[in-house]
Short mmCIF file of C-alpha atoms in Angstrom, two decimals:
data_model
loop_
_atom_site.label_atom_id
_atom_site.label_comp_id
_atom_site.label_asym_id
_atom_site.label_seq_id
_atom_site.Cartn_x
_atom_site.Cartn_y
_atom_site.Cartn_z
CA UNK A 1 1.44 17.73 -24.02
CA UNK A 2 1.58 13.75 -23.89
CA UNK A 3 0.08 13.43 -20.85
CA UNK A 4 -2.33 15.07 -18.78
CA UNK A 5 -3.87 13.95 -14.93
CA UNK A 6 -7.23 12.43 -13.71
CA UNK A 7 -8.53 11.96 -10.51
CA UNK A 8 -8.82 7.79 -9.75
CA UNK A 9 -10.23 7.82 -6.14
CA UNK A 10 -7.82 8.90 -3.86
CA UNK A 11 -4.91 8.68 -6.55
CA UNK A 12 -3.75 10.61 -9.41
CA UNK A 13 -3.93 9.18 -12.94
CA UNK A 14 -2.21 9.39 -15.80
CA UNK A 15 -3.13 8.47 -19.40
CA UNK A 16 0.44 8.94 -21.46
CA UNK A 17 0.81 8.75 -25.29
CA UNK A 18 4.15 8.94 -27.75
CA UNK A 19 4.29 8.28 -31.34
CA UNK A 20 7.44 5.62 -30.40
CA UNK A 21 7.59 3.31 -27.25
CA UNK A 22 10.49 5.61 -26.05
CA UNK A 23 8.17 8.72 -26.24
CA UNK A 24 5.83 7.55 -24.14
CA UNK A 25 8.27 6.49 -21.62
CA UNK A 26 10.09 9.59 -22.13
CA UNK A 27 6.46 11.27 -21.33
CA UNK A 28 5.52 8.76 -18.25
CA UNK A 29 9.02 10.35 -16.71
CA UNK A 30 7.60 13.57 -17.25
CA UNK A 31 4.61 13.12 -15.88
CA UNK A 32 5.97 11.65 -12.89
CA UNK A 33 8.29 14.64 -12.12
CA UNK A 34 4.65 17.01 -12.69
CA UNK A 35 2.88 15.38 -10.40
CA UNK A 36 5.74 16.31 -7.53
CA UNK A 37 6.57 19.54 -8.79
CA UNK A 38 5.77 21.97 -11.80
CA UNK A 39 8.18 20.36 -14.69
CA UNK A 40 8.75 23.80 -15.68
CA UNK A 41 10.92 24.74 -12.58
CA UNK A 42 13.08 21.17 -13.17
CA UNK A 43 16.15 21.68 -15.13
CA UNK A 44 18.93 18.87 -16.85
CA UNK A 45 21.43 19.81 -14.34
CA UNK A 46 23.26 16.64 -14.59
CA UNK A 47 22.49 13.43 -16.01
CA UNK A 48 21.93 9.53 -14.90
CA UNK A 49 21.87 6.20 -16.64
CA UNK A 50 19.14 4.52 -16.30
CA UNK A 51 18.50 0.35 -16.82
CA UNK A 52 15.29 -1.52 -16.14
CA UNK A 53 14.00 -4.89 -17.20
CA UNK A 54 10.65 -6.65 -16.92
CA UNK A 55 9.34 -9.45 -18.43
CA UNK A 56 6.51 -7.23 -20.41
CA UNK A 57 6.40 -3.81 -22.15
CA UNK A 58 3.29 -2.56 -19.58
CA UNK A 59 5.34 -3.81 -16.22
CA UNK A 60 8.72 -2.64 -17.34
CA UNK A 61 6.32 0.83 -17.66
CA UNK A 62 5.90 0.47 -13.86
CA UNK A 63 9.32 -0.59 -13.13
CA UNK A 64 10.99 2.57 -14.61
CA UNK A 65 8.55 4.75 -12.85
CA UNK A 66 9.11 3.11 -9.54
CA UNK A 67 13.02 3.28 -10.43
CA UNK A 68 11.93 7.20 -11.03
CA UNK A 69 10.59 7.22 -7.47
CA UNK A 70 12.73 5.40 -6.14
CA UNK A 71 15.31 8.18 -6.80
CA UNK A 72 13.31 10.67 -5.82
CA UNK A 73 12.66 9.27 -2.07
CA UNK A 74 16.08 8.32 -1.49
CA UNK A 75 17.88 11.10 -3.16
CA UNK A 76 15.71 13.73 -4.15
CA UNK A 77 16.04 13.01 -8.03
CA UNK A 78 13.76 15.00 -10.43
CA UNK A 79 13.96 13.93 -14.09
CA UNK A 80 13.68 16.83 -16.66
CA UNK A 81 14.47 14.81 -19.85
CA UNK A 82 14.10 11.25 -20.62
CA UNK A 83 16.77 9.64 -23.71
CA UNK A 84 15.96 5.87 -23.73
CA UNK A 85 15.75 2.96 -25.62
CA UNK A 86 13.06 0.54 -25.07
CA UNK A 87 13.87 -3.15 -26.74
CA UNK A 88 12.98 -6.61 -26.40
CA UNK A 89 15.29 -8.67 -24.76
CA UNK A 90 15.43 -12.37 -23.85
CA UNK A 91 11.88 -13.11 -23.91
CA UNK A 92 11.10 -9.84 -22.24
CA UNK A 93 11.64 -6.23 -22.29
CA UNK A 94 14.32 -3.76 -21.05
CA UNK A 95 14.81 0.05 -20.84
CA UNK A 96 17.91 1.75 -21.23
CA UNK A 97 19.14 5.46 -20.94
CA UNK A 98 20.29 9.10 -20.09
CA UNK A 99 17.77 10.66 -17.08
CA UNK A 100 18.63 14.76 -17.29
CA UNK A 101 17.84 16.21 -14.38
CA UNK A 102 18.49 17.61 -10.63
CA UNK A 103 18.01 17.40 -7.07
CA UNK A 104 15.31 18.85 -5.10
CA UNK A 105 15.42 21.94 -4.33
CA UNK A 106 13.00 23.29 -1.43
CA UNK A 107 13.37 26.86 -2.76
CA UNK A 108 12.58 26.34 -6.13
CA UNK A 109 10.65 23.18 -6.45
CA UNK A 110 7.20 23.54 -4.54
CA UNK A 111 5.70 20.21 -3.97
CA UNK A 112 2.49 19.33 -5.40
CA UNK A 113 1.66 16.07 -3.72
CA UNK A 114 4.29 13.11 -3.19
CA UNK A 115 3.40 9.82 -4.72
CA UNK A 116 3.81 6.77 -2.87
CA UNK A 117 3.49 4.16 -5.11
CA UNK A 118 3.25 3.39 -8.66
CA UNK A 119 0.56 0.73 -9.05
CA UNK A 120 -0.63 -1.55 -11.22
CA UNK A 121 -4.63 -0.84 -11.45
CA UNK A 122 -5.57 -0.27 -14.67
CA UNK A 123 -2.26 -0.50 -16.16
CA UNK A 124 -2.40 -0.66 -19.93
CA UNK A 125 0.12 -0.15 -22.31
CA UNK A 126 -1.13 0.10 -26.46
CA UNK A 127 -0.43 1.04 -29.25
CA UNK A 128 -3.31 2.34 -31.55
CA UNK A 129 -3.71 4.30 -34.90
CA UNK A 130 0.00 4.66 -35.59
CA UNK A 131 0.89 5.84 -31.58
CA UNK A 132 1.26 4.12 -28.23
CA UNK A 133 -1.23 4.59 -25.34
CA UNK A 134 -0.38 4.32 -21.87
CA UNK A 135 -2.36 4.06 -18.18
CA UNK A 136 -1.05 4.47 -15.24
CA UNK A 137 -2.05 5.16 -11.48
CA UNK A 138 0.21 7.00 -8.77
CA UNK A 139 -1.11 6.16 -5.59
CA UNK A 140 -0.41 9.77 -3.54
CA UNK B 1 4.33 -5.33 17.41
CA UNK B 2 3.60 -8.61 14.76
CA UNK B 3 4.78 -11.29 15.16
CA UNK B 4 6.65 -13.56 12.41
CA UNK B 5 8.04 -10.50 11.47
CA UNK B 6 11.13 -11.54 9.32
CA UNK B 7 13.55 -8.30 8.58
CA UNK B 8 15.61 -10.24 6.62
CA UNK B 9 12.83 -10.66 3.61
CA UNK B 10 12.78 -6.67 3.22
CA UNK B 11 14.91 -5.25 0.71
CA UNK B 12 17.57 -3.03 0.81
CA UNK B 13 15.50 -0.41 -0.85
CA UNK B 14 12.55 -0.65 1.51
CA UNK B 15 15.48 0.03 4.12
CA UNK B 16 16.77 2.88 2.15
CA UNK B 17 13.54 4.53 1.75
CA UNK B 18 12.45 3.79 5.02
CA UNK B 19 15.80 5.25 6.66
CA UNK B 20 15.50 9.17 6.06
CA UNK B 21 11.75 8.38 6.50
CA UNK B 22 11.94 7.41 10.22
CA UNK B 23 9.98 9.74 12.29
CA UNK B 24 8.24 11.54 9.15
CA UNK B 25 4.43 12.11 8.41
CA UNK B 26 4.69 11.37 4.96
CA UNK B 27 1.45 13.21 2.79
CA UNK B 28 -1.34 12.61 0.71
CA UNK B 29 -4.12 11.76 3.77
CA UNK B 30 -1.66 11.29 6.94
CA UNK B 31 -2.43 13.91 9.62
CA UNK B 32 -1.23 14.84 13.09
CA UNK B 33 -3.77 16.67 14.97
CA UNK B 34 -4.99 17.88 18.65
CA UNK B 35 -8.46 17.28 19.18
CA UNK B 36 -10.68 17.08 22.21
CA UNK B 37 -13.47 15.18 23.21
CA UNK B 38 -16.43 16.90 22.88
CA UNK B 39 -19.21 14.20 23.45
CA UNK B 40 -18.76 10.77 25.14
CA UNK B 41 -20.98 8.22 23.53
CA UNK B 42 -20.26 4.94 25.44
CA UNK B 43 -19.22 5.79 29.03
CA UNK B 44 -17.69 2.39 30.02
CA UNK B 45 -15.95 2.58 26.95
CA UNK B 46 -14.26 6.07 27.52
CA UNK B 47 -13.38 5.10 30.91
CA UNK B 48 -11.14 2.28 29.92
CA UNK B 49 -9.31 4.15 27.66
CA UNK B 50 -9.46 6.75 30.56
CA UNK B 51 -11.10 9.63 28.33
CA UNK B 52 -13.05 12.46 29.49
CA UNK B 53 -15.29 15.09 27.87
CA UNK B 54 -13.47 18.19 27.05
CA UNK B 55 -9.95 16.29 27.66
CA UNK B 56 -7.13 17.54 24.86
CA UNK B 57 -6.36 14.14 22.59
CA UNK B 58 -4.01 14.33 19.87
CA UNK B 59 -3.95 11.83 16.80
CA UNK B 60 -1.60 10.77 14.28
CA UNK B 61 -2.34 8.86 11.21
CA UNK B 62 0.76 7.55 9.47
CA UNK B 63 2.55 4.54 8.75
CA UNK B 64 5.29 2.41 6.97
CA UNK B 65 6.17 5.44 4.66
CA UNK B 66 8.20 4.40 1.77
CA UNK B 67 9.41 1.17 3.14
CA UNK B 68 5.94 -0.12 3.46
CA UNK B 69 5.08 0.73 0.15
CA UNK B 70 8.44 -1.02 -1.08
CA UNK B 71 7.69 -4.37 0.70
CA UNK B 72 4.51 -3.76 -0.87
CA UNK B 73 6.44 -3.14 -4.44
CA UNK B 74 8.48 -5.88 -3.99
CA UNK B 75 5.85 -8.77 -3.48
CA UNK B 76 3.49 -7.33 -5.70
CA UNK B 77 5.65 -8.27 -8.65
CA UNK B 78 6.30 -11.89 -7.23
CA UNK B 79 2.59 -12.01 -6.84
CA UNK B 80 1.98 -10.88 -10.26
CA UNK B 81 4.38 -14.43 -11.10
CA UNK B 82 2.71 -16.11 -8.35
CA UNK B 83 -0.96 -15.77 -9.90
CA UNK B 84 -0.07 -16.66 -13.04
CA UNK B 85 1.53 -20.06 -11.91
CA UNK B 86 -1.32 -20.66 -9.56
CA UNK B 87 -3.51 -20.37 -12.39
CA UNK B 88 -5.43 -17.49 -10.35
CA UNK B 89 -6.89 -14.82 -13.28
CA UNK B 90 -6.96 -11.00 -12.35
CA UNK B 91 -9.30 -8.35 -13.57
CA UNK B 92 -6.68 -6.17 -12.08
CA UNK B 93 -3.05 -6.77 -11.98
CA UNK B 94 -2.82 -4.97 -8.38
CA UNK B 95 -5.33 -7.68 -7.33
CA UNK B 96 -2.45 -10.08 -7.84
CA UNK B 97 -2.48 -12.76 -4.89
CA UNK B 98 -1.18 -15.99 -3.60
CA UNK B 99 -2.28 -18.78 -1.43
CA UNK B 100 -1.92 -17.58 2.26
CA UNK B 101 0.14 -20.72 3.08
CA UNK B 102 2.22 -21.04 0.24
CA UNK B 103 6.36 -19.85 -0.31
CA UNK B 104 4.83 -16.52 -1.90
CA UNK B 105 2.09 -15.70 0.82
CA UNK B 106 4.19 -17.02 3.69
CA UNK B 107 7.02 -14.84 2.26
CA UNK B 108 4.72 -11.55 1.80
CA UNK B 109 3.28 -12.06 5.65
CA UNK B 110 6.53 -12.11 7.08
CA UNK B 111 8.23 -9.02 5.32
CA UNK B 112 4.16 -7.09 6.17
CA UNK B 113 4.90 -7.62 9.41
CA UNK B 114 8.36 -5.93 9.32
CA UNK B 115 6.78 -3.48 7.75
CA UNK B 116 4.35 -3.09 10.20
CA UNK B 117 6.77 -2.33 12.98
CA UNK B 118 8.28 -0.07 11.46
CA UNK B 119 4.97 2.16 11.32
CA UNK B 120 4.69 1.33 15.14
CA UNK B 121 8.12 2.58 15.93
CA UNK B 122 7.58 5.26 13.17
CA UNK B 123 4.56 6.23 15.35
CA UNK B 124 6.05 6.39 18.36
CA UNK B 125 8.73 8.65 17.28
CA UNK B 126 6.09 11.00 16.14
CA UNK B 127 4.51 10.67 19.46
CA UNK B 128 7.43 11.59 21.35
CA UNK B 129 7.84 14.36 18.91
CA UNK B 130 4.30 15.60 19.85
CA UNK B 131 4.68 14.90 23.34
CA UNK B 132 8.03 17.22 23.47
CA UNK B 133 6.30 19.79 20.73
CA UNK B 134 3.56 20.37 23.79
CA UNK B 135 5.65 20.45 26.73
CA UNK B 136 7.62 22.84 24.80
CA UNK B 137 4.74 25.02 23.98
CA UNK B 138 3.27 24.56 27.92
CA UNK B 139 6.91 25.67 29.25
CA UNK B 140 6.71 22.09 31.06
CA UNK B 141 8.83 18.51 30.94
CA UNK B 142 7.63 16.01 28.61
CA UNK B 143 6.75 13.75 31.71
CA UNK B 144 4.27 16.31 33.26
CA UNK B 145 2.64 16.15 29.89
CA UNK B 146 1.56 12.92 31.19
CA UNK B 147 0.72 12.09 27.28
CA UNK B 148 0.62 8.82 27.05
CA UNK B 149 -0.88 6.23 23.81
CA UNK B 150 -4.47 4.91 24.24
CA UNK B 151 -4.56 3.32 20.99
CA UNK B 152 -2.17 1.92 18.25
CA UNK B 153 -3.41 0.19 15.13
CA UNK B 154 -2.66 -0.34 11.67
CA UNK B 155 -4.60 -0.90 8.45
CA UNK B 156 -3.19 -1.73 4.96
CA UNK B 157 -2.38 -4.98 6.23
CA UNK B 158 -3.46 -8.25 6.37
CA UNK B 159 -4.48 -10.22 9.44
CA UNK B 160 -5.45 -13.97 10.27
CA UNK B 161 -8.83 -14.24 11.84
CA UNK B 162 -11.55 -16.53 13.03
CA UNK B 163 -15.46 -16.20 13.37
CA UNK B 164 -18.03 -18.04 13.81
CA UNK B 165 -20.35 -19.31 11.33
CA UNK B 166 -24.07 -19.28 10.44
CA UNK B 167 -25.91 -22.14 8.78
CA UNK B 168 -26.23 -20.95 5.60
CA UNK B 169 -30.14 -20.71 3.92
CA UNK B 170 -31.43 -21.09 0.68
CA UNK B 171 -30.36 -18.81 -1.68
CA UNK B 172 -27.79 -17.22 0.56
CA UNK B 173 -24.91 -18.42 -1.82
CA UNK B 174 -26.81 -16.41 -4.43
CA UNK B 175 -25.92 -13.23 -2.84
CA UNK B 176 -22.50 -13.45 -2.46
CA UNK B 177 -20.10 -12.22 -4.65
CA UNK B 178 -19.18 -15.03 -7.44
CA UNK B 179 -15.24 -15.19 -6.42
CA UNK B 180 -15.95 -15.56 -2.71
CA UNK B 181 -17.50 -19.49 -3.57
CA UNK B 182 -15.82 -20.22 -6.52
CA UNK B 183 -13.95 -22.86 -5.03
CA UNK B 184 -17.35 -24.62 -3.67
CA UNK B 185 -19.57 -27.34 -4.68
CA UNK B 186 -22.57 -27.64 -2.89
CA UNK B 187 -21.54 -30.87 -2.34
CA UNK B 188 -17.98 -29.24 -1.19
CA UNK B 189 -19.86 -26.54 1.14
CA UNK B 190 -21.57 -29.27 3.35
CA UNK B 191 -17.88 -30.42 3.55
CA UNK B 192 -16.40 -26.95 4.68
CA UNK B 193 -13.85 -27.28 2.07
CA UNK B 194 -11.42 -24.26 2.31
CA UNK B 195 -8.85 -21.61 0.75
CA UNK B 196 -7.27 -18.85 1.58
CA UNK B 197 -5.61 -16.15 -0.63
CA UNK B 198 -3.84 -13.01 0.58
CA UNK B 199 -3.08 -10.24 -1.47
CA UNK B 200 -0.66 -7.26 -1.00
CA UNK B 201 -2.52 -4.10 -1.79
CA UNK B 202 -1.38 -0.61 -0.93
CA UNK B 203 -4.96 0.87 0.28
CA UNK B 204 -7.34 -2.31 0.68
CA UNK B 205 -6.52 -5.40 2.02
CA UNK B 206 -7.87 -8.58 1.17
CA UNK B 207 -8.14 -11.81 2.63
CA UNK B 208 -10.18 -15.05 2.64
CA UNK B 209 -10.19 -17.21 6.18
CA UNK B 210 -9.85 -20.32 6.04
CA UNK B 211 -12.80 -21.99 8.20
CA UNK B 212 -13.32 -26.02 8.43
CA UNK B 213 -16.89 -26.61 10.19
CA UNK B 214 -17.31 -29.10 12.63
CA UNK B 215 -19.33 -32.43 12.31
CA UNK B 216 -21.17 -32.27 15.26
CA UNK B 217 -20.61 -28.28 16.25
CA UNK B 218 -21.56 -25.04 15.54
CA UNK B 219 -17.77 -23.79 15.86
CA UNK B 220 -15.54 -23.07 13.66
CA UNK B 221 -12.12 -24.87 13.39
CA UNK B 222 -9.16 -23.09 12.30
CA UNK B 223 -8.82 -23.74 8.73
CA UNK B 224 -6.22 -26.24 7.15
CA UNK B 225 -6.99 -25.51 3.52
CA UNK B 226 -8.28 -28.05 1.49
CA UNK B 227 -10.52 -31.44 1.96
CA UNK B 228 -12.95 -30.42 5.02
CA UNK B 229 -13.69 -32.33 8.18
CA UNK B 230 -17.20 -33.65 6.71
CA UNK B 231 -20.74 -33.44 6.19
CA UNK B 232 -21.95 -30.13 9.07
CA UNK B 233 -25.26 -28.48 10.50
CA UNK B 234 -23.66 -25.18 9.72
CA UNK B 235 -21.54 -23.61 7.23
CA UNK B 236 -21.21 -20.50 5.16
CA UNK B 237 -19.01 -19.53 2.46
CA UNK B 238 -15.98 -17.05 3.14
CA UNK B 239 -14.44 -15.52 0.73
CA UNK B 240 -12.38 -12.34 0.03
CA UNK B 241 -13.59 -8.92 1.86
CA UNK B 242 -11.88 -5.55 2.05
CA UNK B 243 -11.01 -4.51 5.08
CA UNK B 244 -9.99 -0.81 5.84
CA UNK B 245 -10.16 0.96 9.17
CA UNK B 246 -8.27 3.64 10.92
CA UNK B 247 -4.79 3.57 10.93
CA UNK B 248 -4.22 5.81 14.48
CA UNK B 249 -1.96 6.25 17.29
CA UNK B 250 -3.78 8.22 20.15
CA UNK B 251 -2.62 9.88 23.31
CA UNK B 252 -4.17 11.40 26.05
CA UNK B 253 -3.14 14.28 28.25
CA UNK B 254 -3.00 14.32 32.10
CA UNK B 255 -5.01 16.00 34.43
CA UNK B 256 -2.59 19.33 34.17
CA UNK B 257 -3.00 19.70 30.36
#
């Protein structure tokens, strides 16, 4: 599993890891959807692009998840499967890609907690011994 | 309601969030509950807000929802710019800030305050929700319910404030935290020089006043930001301090519930 959960006081965190940078955003999707609802009840129903830029690797990390939430407050989406490419791109960084995934579904997608932010504390972003490392903090 | 409240700096997706939001509870620690007063501690107190033992209160904790924490989203990444150019360093990126009175902070206050009315009118619809939930359950009108709010307030937000000062003593400056002088001198604390920084945070709110100490009086002046008025009897460093406290509409019931 790339990820797994901590408690961070009153939040939920989430230390992330993927042998390429699109792995561990791939995994940081993942996690996001687990921490709403059990990933294994999620399927690629349908697919959506996905395109995010920020001017460094660790925020464009909390701009796709916030994209990711964003989606899920305003329509309900739940991403199962993550294909991106993460590049460099006029002195910054930018994400693009195929979310797979669906709406949610009351009757088969229990809700864990609902986050309400993706934040910034302790946001790190690494890559060590031959894989990347990630942080990150859901405020719920 | 805030004032300087300027709709047109929140986003469209604060508005989009916020819209199917409107009248919602949201999760994580937001609560509606009936409770009832089971010990009065401060008489005068409970008779202004017109509270009796044993009388049936309810209380709802809840706020801006998702178009709070959007504002919030929003200005924290032009914060994150903002320190940078300010030359302001962060342990923490989500301690990002600005000056209070520059474009940024001035910018950040405005769409806050937005924000903030939309947790009062988000409130409020609750309330009425509550209020109709009871009379409903009491097989009565909502006006016989006689439920009305006692209390409104909001945390996660930051507010402008003044206090008075205390002449500061020898080694006082010692025991306070290192970033809440940093931008004194001794020389420049007998002066009253002052800052201000405001930072959008989610769960803790920060914010330095800006106090100018008078010559000749133990008062303090609303602050200007930088040179001070001049050499004082009194002054005491301010600096940044969380401030957190219940975020809680409260209602009463009448005499029939």
């Amino acid at each position: 599993m790339p990820y797994h959960f901590f408690d961070h006081t009153g939040d939920v965190g989430a230390p992330l890891r993927g042998t390429t940078r699109e792995a561990l955003f791939a995994s940081a999707a993942l996690a996001f959807t687990d921490s709403i609802t059990p990933l294994t009840g999620v399927e690629p129903r349908r697919p959506e692009e996905v395109v995010v830029d920020a001017p460094e690797l660790d925020l464009l990390l909390v701009d796709f998840l916030s994209e990711l939430l964003y989606r899920f407050d305003t329509r309900g989406w739940l991403t199962r499967d993550a294909d991106l490419a993460v590049r460099e791109r006029d002195g910054g960084w930018a994400l693009e890609g195929t979310l797979s995934g669906e709406k949610l579904d009351p009757e088969r997608h229990p809700i864990k907690v609902l986050i309400k932010a993706v934040t910034y504390h302790g946001l790190q972003v690494i890559h060590r011994e031959g894989e990347w490392h990630a942080n990150v903090v859901f405020d719920i | 309601m805030l004032s300087g409240a300027d709709p047109a700096l929140v986003s469209d997706r604060a508005y989009e969030r916020g819209y199917s939001q409107l009248g919602t509870l949201g999760s994580g620690n937001h609560f509606a509950e009936l409770q009832y007063v089971s010990e009065i501690y401060d008489e005068a107190v409970a008779s202004a807000f017109g509270l009796r033992l044993d009388q049936v209160t309810a209380m709802i904790h809840s706020g801006s929802r998702g178009l709070g924490h959007q504002v919030c989203e929003d200005h924290l990444r032009i914060m994150i710019k903002a320190a940078a150019t300010y030359g302001i360093e962060l342990p923490d990126r989500q301690l990002c800030c600005a000056p209070v009175r520059s474009p940024e902070g001035r910018a950040y206050l405005a769409a806050m305050s937005a924000a903030a009315n939309y947790a009062f009118a988000n409130r409020q619809v609750m309330a009425h929700w509550v209020r109709e939930s009871i009379a409903d359950a009491m097989g009565i009108t909502s006006e016989a319910t006689q439920i009305r709010t006692i209390y409104d307030v909001c945390h996660n937000i930051a507010k402008m404030e003044e206090f008075p000062i205390a002449p500061a003593k020898a080694g006082a400056l010692d025991k306070l935290p290192s970033d809440s002088f940093e931008e004194f001198t001794e020389g420049g604390l007998q002066r009253g020089r002052a800052s201000a920084r405001l930072v959008p945070a989610t769960h803790t709110c920060w914010w330095a006043r800006t106090v100018r100490t008078s010559k000749h009086s133990d008062q303090p002046v609303t602050g200007r930001g930088g040179a001070g008025a001049g050499p004082t009897r009194s002054a005491r460093p301010r600096g940044a301090r969380s401030y957190r406290s219940s975020k809680r509409a409260v209602w009463s019931s009448g005499p029939q519930a």
